[in-house]
Coordinates of C-alpha atoms and ligand atoms in Angstrom, one line a residue:
M183 CA 4.3 8.2 -29.3
A184 CA 4.3 11.5 -27.4
T185 CA 3.2 14.5 -29.5
T186 CA 4.0 18.2 -28.8
A187 CA 0.4 18.5 -27.5
T188 CA 0.9 15.8 -24.9
R189 CA 0.0 17.2 -21.5
V190 CA 2.9 17.7 -19.0
L191 CA 1.6 17.2 -15.5
D192 CA 1.7 19.9 -12.9
N193 CA 2.7 19.6 -9.3
Y194 CA 0.3 20.8 -6.6
I195 CA 2.0 23.1 -4.2
A196 CA 0.6 25.7 -1.7
G197 CA -2.9 25.2 -3.0
Q198 CA -1.9 25.9 -6.7
W199 CA -1.3 23.7 -9.7
T200 CA 2.3 24.5 -10.4
P201 CA 4.6 23.5 -13.3
A202 CA 7.8 21.8 -12.1
T203 CA 10.5 24.4 -12.2
G204 CA 13.5 22.3 -11.4
A205 CA 12.6 19.3 -13.5
T206 CA 15.7 17.3 -14.6
D207 CA 13.7 15.3 -17.2
E208 CA 10.2 14.2 -18.3
L209 CA 8.9 10.7 -18.8
D210 CA 6.1 9.3 -20.9
V211 CA 3.1 8.0 -19.0
T212 CA 1.9 5.1 -21.1
N213 CA -1.3 3.0 -21.3
P214 CA 0.2 -0.5 -21.0
A215 CA -2.7 -2.0 -22.9
T216 CA -2.3 0.2 -26.0
G217 CA 1.1 1.7 -25.9
E218 CA -0.6 5.2 -26.1
V219 CA 1.3 8.0 -24.4
L220 CA -1.3 9.6 -22.0
A221 CA 0.8 12.4 -20.6
R222 CA 4.3 13.4 -19.6
V223 CA 5.4 13.5 -16.0
P224 CA 8.2 15.8 -14.9
L225 CA 11.0 14.5 -12.7
S226 CA 10.9 17.4 -10.3
G227 CA 14.1 18.7 -8.7
S228 CA 15.0 19.9 -5.3
A229 CA 13.5 23.4 -5.9
D230 CA 10.1 21.9 -6.4
L231 CA 10.4 19.7 -3.3
D232 CA 11.7 22.7 -1.2
A233 CA 8.7 24.7 -2.3
A234 CA 6.3 21.9 -1.3
V235 CA 7.9 21.5 2.1
A236 CA 8.0 25.2 2.7
A237 CA 4.2 25.4 1.9
A238 CA 3.5 22.4 4.2
R239 CA 5.5 23.9 7.1
A240 CA 3.7 27.2 6.7
A241 CA 0.3 25.4 6.7
L242 CA 1.0 23.6 10.0
K243 CA -0.2 26.4 12.2
P244 CA -3.3 27.4 10.3
W245 CA -4.3 23.7 9.9
R246 CA -3.8 23.1 13.7
D247 CA -6.1 26.1 14.3
V248 CA -8.9 24.2 12.6
S249 CA -10.7 22.1 15.2
T250 CA -10.5 18.3 15.0
I251 CA -14.2 18.1 14.3
A252 CA -13.9 20.7 11.5
R253 CA -11.0 18.7 10.0
A254 CA -13.2 15.6 10.1
R255 CA -15.9 17.5 8.3
K256 CA -13.4 18.3 5.5
L257 CA -12.8 14.5 5.2
F258 CA -16.6 13.9 5.0
E259 CA -16.7 16.3 2.2
L260 CA -13.7 14.7 0.5
R261 CA -15.4 11.4 0.8
E262 CA -18.5 12.7 -1.1
R263 CA -16.3 14.3 -3.7
L264 CA -14.3 11.1 -4.3
V265 CA -17.5 9.1 -4.6
A266 CA -18.7 11.4 -7.3
R267 CA -15.4 10.8 -9.2
Q268 CA -15.2 7.1 -8.4
E269 CA -15.7 5.9 -12.0
D270 CA -13.3 8.5 -13.4
M271 CA -10.6 7.4 -11.0
A272 CA -11.2 3.7 -11.7
R273 CA -10.9 4.3 -15.5
S274 CA -7.7 6.3 -14.8
V275 CA -6.2 3.4 -12.8
T276 CA -7.0 1.0 -15.6
T277 CA -5.7 3.3 -18.3
E278 CA -2.4 4.1 -16.6
M279 CA -1.6 0.9 -14.7
G280 CA -3.4 -1.8 -16.7
K281 CA -5.5 -3.7 -14.1
T282 CA -9.0 -4.5 -15.1
L283 CA -11.8 -2.1 -14.5
V284 CA -13.4 -4.4 -12.0
D285 CA -10.2 -4.5 -10.1
A286 CA -9.7 -0.8 -10.4
R287 CA -13.2 -0.1 -9.0
A288 CA -12.4 -2.3 -6.0
E289 CA -9.2 -0.3 -5.5
V290 CA -11.0 3.0 -5.6
A291 CA -13.7 1.7 -3.2
R292 CA -10.9 0.8 -0.8
M293 CA -9.3 4.2 -1.3
I294 CA -12.6 5.9 -0.2
E295 CA -12.9 3.5 2.7
M296 CA -9.6 5.0 4.0
V297 CA -11.2 8.5 4.0
E298 CA -14.2 7.0 5.9
C299 CA -11.9 5.6 8.5
A300 CA -10.1 8.9 8.9
C301 CA -13.5 10.6 9.4
A302 CA -13.6 9.0 12.9
I303 CA -10.6 11.1 14.0
P304 CA -12.4 12.9 16.8
T305 CA -12.8 9.5 18.4
T306 CA -9.7 7.7 17.4
M307 CA -7.3 10.6 18.2
Q308 CA -8.5 10.9 21.8
G309 CA -5.9 10.6 24.5
R310 CA -6.1 9.0 27.9
V311 CA -6.6 10.4 31.4
L312 CA -6.1 8.9 34.8
E313 CA -7.4 10.9 37.7
D314 CA -5.6 10.9 41.0
V315 CA -2.3 9.4 40.1
A316 CA -1.5 10.9 43.4
R317 CA -3.9 12.7 45.7
N318 CA -5.5 15.6 43.7
I319 CA -3.0 15.0 40.8
D320 CA -4.1 13.9 37.3
A321 CA -2.1 12.5 34.4
E322 CA -3.2 12.7 30.8
T323 CA -1.7 11.8 27.5
I324 CA -2.8 14.0 24.6
R325 CA -2.0 13.4 20.9
Q326 CA -0.6 16.1 18.7
P327 CA 0.4 16.2 15.0
V328 CA 3.9 15.1 14.1
G329 CA 4.4 17.9 11.5
V330 CA 5.2 17.7 7.8
C331 CA 4.6 14.1 6.6
A332 CA 5.7 12.7 3.2
A333 CA 4.6 9.6 1.4
I334 CA 6.5 7.8 -1.5
V335 CA 4.3 5.2 -3.3
P336 CA 4.5 2.4 -5.8
F337 CA 2.9 1.9 -9.2
N338 CA 0.5 -0.9 -8.5
F339 CA -2.2 1.0 -6.6
P340 CA -2.3 4.5 -8.1
A341 CA -5.5 5.4 -6.2
M342 CA -5.4 3.5 -2.9
V343 CA -1.9 3.4 -1.6
P344 CA -1.4 7.2 -1.4
F345 CA -4.7 7.2 0.6
W346 CA -3.3 4.7 3.1
F347 CA -1.6 7.8 4.4
L348 CA -3.0 11.2 3.2
P349 CA -6.4 11.2 4.9
F350 CA -5.0 10.0 8.3
A351 CA -2.1 12.4 8.2
I352 CA -4.3 15.5 7.6
A353 CA -7.0 14.3 9.9
C354 CA -4.5 14.2 12.7
G355 CA -3.5 17.8 11.9
N356 CA -0.3 17.2 9.9
T357 CA 0.4 18.6 6.5
F358 CA 1.4 16.4 3.7
V359 CA 3.7 16.0 0.7
L360 CA 2.9 13.1 -1.8
K361 CA 5.3 11.7 -4.3
P362 CA 3.3 9.5 -6.6
S363 CA 4.9 6.8 -8.7
E364 CA 6.3 8.3 -11.9
Q365 CA 4.8 5.4 -13.8
V366 CA 1.2 6.1 -12.8
P367 CA 0.9 9.8 -11.7
L368 CA -2.5 10.5 -13.4
T369 CA -5.1 9.2 -10.8
Q370 CA -3.7 11.4 -8.1
Q371 CA -4.2 14.4 -10.3
I372 CA -7.9 13.6 -10.1
A373 CA -7.7 13.0 -6.3
F374 CA -5.9 16.4 -5.9
E375 CA -8.5 18.2 -8.0
E376 CA -11.0 17.1 -5.3
L377 CA -8.6 18.0 -2.5
D378 CA -8.2 21.4 -4.2
A379 CA -12.0 21.9 -4.1
L380 CA -12.0 21.5 -0.3
D381 CA -10.4 24.9 0.2
L382 CA -8.0 23.7 2.8
P383 CA -5.4 26.2 4.0
P384 CA -2.8 26.4 1.2
G385 CA 0.0 23.9 1.8
V386 CA -2.0 21.3 3.8
V387 CA -1.6 18.8 0.9
N388 CA 1.1 19.0 -1.8
L389 CA 2.0 16.7 -4.7
V390 CA 5.4 16.6 -6.2
N391 CA 5.8 14.4 -9.3
G392 CA 9.2 12.8 -9.7
G393 CA 11.5 9.8 -9.1
R394 CA 14.6 9.0 -7.2
E395 CA 15.8 12.6 -6.9
V396 CA 12.6 13.6 -5.1
V397 CA 12.8 10.6 -2.8
E398 CA 16.4 11.4 -1.9
G399 CA 15.4 15.0 -1.3
I400 CA 12.6 13.8 1.1
L401 CA 14.9 11.6 3.1
A402 CA 17.5 14.4 3.6
H403 CA 15.1 17.3 4.0
P404 CA 15.2 18.9 7.4
G405 CA 11.7 20.3 7.0
I406 CA 10.1 16.8 6.8
D407 CA 9.2 15.0 10.1
A408 CA 7.8 11.6 9.0
V409 CA 8.1 9.4 5.9
S410 CA 5.9 6.6 4.7
F411 CA 7.1 4.4 1.9
V412 CA 5.5 1.6 -0.1
G413 CA 7.5 -0.2 -2.8
S414 CA 10.1 -2.8 -3.4
A415 CA 12.2 -4.3 -0.6
P416 CA 15.6 -2.8 -1.7
V417 CA 14.1 0.8 -1.9
A418 CA 12.3 0.2 1.4
K419 CA 15.7 -0.3 3.0
I420 CA 17.1 2.8 1.4
V421 CA 14.2 4.8 2.6
Y422 CA 14.2 3.3 6.1
E423 CA 17.9 3.9 6.6
G424 CA 17.9 7.4 5.0
A425 CA 14.9 8.7 6.9
A426 CA 16.2 7.4 10.2
K427 CA 19.6 9.0 9.6
T428 CA 18.0 12.4 9.6
G429 CA 15.9 11.6 12.6
K430 CA 12.5 11.2 10.9
R431 CA 9.7 8.9 11.9
V432 CA 9.5 6.2 9.2
Q433 CA 7.5 3.2 8.1
A434 CA 8.6 1.4 4.9
L435 CA 6.5 -1.4 3.4
G436 CA 8.5 -3.5 1.0
G437 CA 8.2 -6.4 -1.4
A438 CA 6.6 -9.8 -0.9
K439 CA 6.3 -13.4 -1.8
N440 CA 3.0 -14.8 -0.5
H441 CA 2.2 -18.5 -0.1
M442 CA -1.2 -20.1 -0.3
V443 CA -1.3 -23.4 1.5
V444 CA -3.9 -25.8 0.3
M445 CA -4.9 -28.7 2.6
P446 CA -6.3 -32.0 1.3
D447 CA -9.8 -31.1 2.6
A448 CA -10.0 -27.7 0.9
V449 CA -13.2 -27.0 -1.1
V450 CA -11.7 -27.2 -4.6
E451 CA -13.9 -24.8 -6.5
E452 CA -13.8 -22.0 -4.0
T453 CA -10.0 -22.6 -3.5
V454 CA -9.4 -22.3 -7.2
N455 CA -11.4 -19.1 -7.3
G456 CA -9.4 -17.7 -4.4
I457 CA -6.1 -18.7 -5.9
I458 CA -6.8 -17.3 -9.3
G459 CA -8.0 -14.0 -8.0
S460 CA -4.9 -13.7 -5.8
A461 CA -2.3 -14.9 -8.3
F462 CA -3.6 -13.3 -11.5
G463 CA -5.7 -10.3 -10.3
A464 CA -4.0 -7.1 -11.3
A465 CA -1.8 -9.4 -13.4
G466 CA -0.1 -10.5 -10.2
Q467 CA 1.1 -7.0 -9.4
R468 CA -0.2 -6.8 -5.9
C469 CA 2.0 -7.0 -2.8
M470 CA -0.7 -9.4 -1.5
A471 CA -0.7 -11.5 -4.6
G472 CA -0.4 -15.2 -3.8
S473 CA 2.5 -16.3 -6.0
V474 CA 3.3 -19.7 -4.5
V475 CA 0.8 -22.5 -3.9
V476 CA 2.0 -25.1 -1.4
T477 CA -0.2 -28.2 -1.7
V478 CA -0.2 -30.6 1.3
G479 CA -0.4 -34.3 0.5
E480 CA -3.1 -35.3 -1.9
A481 CA -4.3 -31.7 -2.3
H482 CA -2.0 -31.5 -5.3
E483 CA -3.9 -34.2 -7.2
R484 CA -7.3 -32.7 -6.2
L485 CA -6.4 -29.1 -7.0
M486 CA -4.3 -29.0 -10.1
P487 CA -6.7 -30.1 -12.9
A488 CA -9.3 -27.6 -11.8
L489 CA -6.7 -24.9 -11.2
V490 CA -5.0 -25.4 -14.6
G491 CA -8.4 -25.6 -16.4
A492 CA -9.7 -22.4 -14.8
T493 CA -6.4 -20.6 -15.6
E494 CA -6.5 -21.6 -19.2
R495 CA -10.0 -20.1 -19.5
L496 CA -8.9 -16.6 -18.3
S497 CA -9.0 -14.0 -21.1
V498 CA -6.1 -11.5 -21.5
G499 CA -6.6 -8.1 -22.9
D500 CA -7.2 -4.4 -22.3
G501 CA -8.7 -4.1 -18.8
I502 CA -11.1 -1.4 -19.9
D503 CA -13.1 -4.1 -21.7
E504 CA -15.2 -5.5 -18.9
S505 CA -15.1 -9.0 -20.3
V506 CA -11.4 -9.3 -19.9
D507 CA -10.0 -11.2 -16.8
V508 CA -6.3 -10.2 -16.9
G509 CA -4.9 -6.9 -18.1
P510 CA -1.4 -6.1 -19.2
V511 CA 1.5 -5.7 -16.8
V512 CA 2.7 -2.1 -16.1
S513 CA 5.4 -1.7 -18.8
C514 CA 7.4 -3.5 -21.5
A515 CA 10.4 -3.6 -19.1
A516 CA 8.2 -5.4 -16.5
R517 CA 6.9 -7.8 -19.2
D518 CA 10.5 -8.7 -20.3
R519 CA 11.6 -9.2 -16.7
I520 CA 8.6 -11.5 -15.9
T521 CA 9.0 -13.6 -19.1
G522 CA 12.7 -13.9 -18.2
W523 CA 11.7 -15.4 -14.8
I524 CA 9.5 -17.9 -16.6
D525 CA 12.3 -18.9 -19.0
R526 CA 14.7 -19.4 -16.1
A527 CA 12.3 -21.5 -14.1
V528 CA 11.7 -23.8 -17.1
E529 CA 15.5 -24.1 -17.6
D530 CA 15.8 -25.0 -13.9
G531 CA 13.3 -27.9 -14.4
A532 CA 9.8 -26.6 -13.6
T533 CA 6.9 -28.1 -15.4
L534 CA 5.1 -25.4 -17.4
S535 CA 1.4 -26.2 -16.8
V536 CA 0.2 -23.0 -18.3
D537 CA 2.4 -20.8 -20.4
G538 CA 1.5 -17.1 -20.6
R539 CA 4.6 -16.0 -22.5
G540 CA 2.7 -16.2 -25.8
A541 CA 0.5 -13.2 -24.9
S542 CA 3.6 -11.0 -24.9
G543 CA 3.4 -10.7 -28.7
D544 CA -0.3 -9.7 -28.6
G545 CA -1.5 -6.2 -28.5
P546 CA -0.4 -3.0 -30.2
E547 CA 3.2 -1.8 -30.3
G548 CA 4.3 -0.5 -26.9
S549 CA 1.7 -2.7 -25.0
S550 CA 2.9 -5.2 -22.4
F551 CA 1.0 -8.4 -21.9
V552 CA 1.9 -11.5 -20.1
G553 CA -0.7 -14.3 -19.7
P554 CA -1.4 -16.2 -16.5
T555 CA 1.3 -18.8 -16.1
I556 CA 1.6 -21.9 -13.8
L557 CA 4.9 -23.5 -13.0
D558 CA 4.4 -26.9 -11.3
D559 CA 6.9 -29.3 -9.6
V560 CA 9.1 -26.5 -8.5
S561 CA 11.7 -27.1 -5.8
R562 CA 11.2 -25.1 -2.6
D563 CA 14.6 -23.6 -2.9
A564 CA 14.3 -22.4 -6.5
P565 CA 14.9 -18.7 -7.1
I566 CA 11.4 -18.3 -8.4
V567 CA 10.0 -19.5 -5.0
Q568 CA 12.3 -17.2 -3.1
E569 CA 12.2 -13.9 -5.0
E570 CA 9.4 -11.6 -6.0
V571 CA 8.4 -11.8 -9.7
F572 CA 5.5 -9.3 -9.5
G573 CA 3.6 -10.7 -12.5
P574 CA 0.9 -13.3 -13.3
V575 CA 3.2 -16.2 -12.5
L576 CA 2.1 -18.9 -10.0
T577 CA 4.6 -21.5 -8.7
V578 CA 3.4 -24.7 -7.2
V579 CA 5.4 -26.5 -4.5
Q580 CA 4.4 -29.8 -2.8
A581 CA 4.7 -30.5 0.9
A582 CA 4.0 -33.8 2.6
S583 CA 2.4 -32.3 5.7
L584 CA 1.2 -29.0 7.3
D585 CA 4.5 -29.0 9.3
E586 CA 6.5 -29.0 6.0
A587 CA 4.2 -26.3 4.5
I588 CA 4.7 -24.0 7.5
E589 CA 8.5 -24.6 7.2
I590 CA 8.4 -23.6 3.5
V591 CA 6.4 -20.4 4.3
N592 CA 8.6 -19.4 7.2
A593 CA 11.8 -20.0 5.2
S594 CA 11.0 -17.0 3.0
R595 CA 12.8 -13.8 3.8
F596 CA 9.4 -12.0 3.1
G597 CA 6.4 -12.1 5.4
N598 CA 3.7 -10.0 3.9
G599 CA 0.6 -12.1 3.6
T600 CA -0.3 -15.8 3.4
S601 CA -3.5 -17.9 3.1
I602 CA -4.6 -21.3 4.1
F603 CA -7.4 -23.1 2.3
T604 CA -9.1 -25.8 4.5
E605 CA -12.2 -26.5 6.5
N606 CA -10.1 -27.8 9.4
A607 CA -10.2 -25.4 12.3
A608 CA -7.3 -27.1 14.1
A609 CA -5.1 -26.7 11.0
V610 CA -6.1 -23.0 10.8
R611 CA -5.3 -22.5 14.4
R612 CA -1.8 -23.9 14.0
Y613 CA -1.2 -22.1 10.8
R614 CA -2.1 -18.6 12.1
H615 CA -0.2 -19.2 15.3
E616 CA 3.0 -20.4 13.7
V617 CA 3.3 -18.6 10.4
E618 CA 5.6 -15.6 10.2
A619 CA 3.6 -13.1 8.2
G620 CA 1.7 -9.9 9.0
M621 CA -1.6 -10.7 7.2
I622 CA -3.3 -14.1 7.2
G623 CA -6.2 -15.3 5.0
V624 CA -8.4 -18.3 5.8
N625 CA -10.1 -19.4 2.6
I626 CA -9.4 -15.9 1.4
G627 CA -7.0 -15.4 -1.6
V628 CA -6.2 -11.7 -0.9
A629 CA -6.3 -11.1 2.8
A630 CA -5.7 -7.3 2.6
P631 CA -7.1 -5.8 5.8
V632 CA -9.9 -3.2 5.5
A633 CA -9.2 0.4 6.3
F634 CA -10.2 0.0 10.0
F635 CA -7.4 -2.6 10.7
P636 CA -3.6 -2.2 10.2
F637 CA -1.9 -3.3 7.0
S638 CA 1.6 -4.6 6.9
G639 CA 3.9 -7.5 6.6
W640 CA 6.8 -8.8 8.7
K641 CA 10.5 -9.5 7.9
D642 CA 11.8 -8.0 4.7
S643 CA 8.3 -7.0 3.7
F644 CA 8.3 -4.2 6.4
L645 CA 10.7 -1.9 8.1
G646 CA 9.4 0.2 11.0
D647 CA 7.1 -0.3 13.9
L648 CA 3.7 1.1 13.0
H649 CA 1.7 -0.4 10.2
A650 CA -0.4 1.5 7.6
H651 CA -4.0 2.6 8.2
G652 CA -6.4 1.6 10.9
P653 CA -5.4 2.4 14.5
D654 CA -1.7 2.3 13.6
A655 CA -2.2 5.4 11.4
V656 CA -3.2 7.5 14.3
E657 CA -0.2 6.3 16.3
F658 CA 2.1 7.1 13.4
Y659 CA 0.7 10.5 12.7
T660 CA 0.6 11.8 16.3
R661 CA 3.1 12.5 18.9
K662 CA 2.1 11.8 22.5
K663 CA 2.5 14.4 25.2
T664 CA 1.8 13.5 28.9
V665 CA 0.7 16.2 31.3
T666 CA 0.7 15.7 35.0
S667 CA -1.2 18.4 36.8
R668 CA -2.6 19.8 40.0
Y669 CA -4.3 23.0 41.1
F670 CA -4.0 24.6 44.5
S671 CA -7.4 26.3 44.7
S672 CA -9.6 23.2 44.6
G673 CA -10.4 23.4 48.2
Q674 CA -9.4 19.7 48.5
G675 CA -6.0 20.1 50.0
H676 CA -3.0 19.0 48.1
G677 CA -0.6 16.1 48.5
S678 CA 3.0 15.6 47.4
Y679 CA 3.3 14.0 44.0
F680 CA 6.5 12.1 44.7
V681 CA 5.7 11.0 48.2
E682 CA 2.2 9.8 47.7
H683 CA 1.9 8.1 44.4
Ligands
NAD41 P1 9.7 0.7 -6.5 O1 10.4 0.4 -5.2 O2 10.4 0.6 -7.8 O3 9.2 2.2 -6.4 C1 8.5 2.7 -5.3 C2 8.7 4.2 -5.2 O4 10.1 4.4 -4.9 C3 8.4 5.0 -6.4 O5 7.7 6.2 -6.0 C4 9.8 5.3 -7.1 O6 9.8 6.5 -7.7 C5 10.7 5.3 -5.9 N1 12.0 4.7 -6.2 C6 12.3 3.7 -7.1 N2 13.6 3.4 -7.1 C7 14.2 4.2 -6.2 C8 15.6 4.4 -5.8 N3 16.6 3.7 -6.3 N4 15.8 5.4 -4.9 C9 14.8 6.1 -4.4 N5 13.5 6.0 -4.8 C10 13.2 5.1 -5.7 O7 8.4 -0.1 -6.5 P2 7.3 -0.3 -7.6 O8 7.9 -1.1 -8.7 O9 6.7 1.0 -8.0 O10 6.2 -1.1 -6.9 C11 6.2 -2.5 -6.8 C12 6.8 -3.0 -5.5 O11 6.0 -2.4 -4.4 C13 6.7 -4.5 -5.3 O12 7.9 -4.9 -4.7 C14 5.5 -4.7 -4.3 O13 5.6 -5.8 -3.5 C15 5.7 -3.5 -3.5 N6 4.5 -3.1 -2.8 C16 4.4 -3.4 -1.4 C17 3.3 -3.1 -0.7 C18 3.2 -3.5 0.7 O14 2.2 -3.1 1.3 N7 4.2 -4.1 1.3 C19 2.2 -2.6 -1.4 C20 2.3 -2.3 -2.7 C21 3.4 -2.6 -3.4

């Protein structure tokens, strides 16, 4: 229940915490484990976005006047500041989103790793030079910032996903506007307190709370040059098309349905641990969550008793309690959608090996729990195999051979991540070669690349060219300029560029 004393979140614009002036509405931010209202988030309007974009444009010149090395030093300082707030941010993630504290700490560690990767910008942003493309003529490609960059992010990683973009964007000399998820806006308030303490030129980083209206404003805004999106597949498409229509650079990471193929020789105990961490960690609300197990041949018989037993032993509760294995899902609406998926799969003939629907009645009013659920004997064409559920629901499909398993994986319209569990290198070699997905795990349940490598899927899981973080971030956040030059006073004589190269 919100009270009159409930804090209404500010935006951060031009170096100042600023109340939304054009808000069309406010929403409760709720702790999904307790139902407690933590704050209210304004749904900012176009005046707020305009102010943020104007500030970001005005900051482009002063920020470019800061040397690349000095920009990197700001990121070193940011890294230290975030480390000092690591536990605060992890607790904030758990409180507003629901994942366990252990999971939240891992998320914040990965967030900080993004800043560490961006600290290398004086090396990673370097261009290329070729001397003597013709006699006495040199060619070089330099990298320059793109301009004002915006990011629109989902609820499931309140700390990390905004930092797939922000540190790289500003390291490259861009200025930035973030629209957090309106469901989980609190953790970025902490991150922005630390950004504020860096004394960057006002407007280098801006935060505009809101929902759809801010997103539509970003897509249409003539003052924004690049847009990064992470969220569901239908909205990824809207963002990709909308941003492209107004000539912006765009990358849009969408939804997923990730398969975990288990070969007959897989090491059962480790495979079960990997599957459980992937399917039920963050209550299945990860774009890299493995939500379909494909057993090959007798793997089914070997795996299932151990998998079902370990799943039944998982405890469900408030993730802030460190003994809990699975926290709530993000909202009551999400809970009802997920239990609806389970109902439908059972009606369609799935065997309910573990039923998590009972947990939905647990917890205080306004909380939203769904326990880990396993649906076995599911047909490969069933909707629950094809569509993203985004909850702690694992579906098991059987394949007769590795060929059939690959066919099942590749039939999906998504292609985010997939894993294979086996000790057979030849099977791994075939799998990684043939499977249509952007991120592959070998005996790893959540094969999310570290900050120093690019992150993204294929097919409906990704629209765009350049992936998130790693080397792709520098590509996305810079424009290339190629200079061909010669000088006449070198004393070396000079040739003709066109004739001699
Ligand atoms: P979502 O698509 O509902 O929301 C994402 C963002 O888009 C939010 O900031 C939201 O305010 C905005 N938005 C929502 N509906 C909109 C609309 N109609 N028009 C304009 N903007 C809109 O996603 P979510 O529920 O917050 O996050 C879960 C989804 O994100 C899952 O599908 C998950 O797979 C995906 N995800 C993907 C990746 C990846 O790397 N591919 C990573 C994390 C999450």
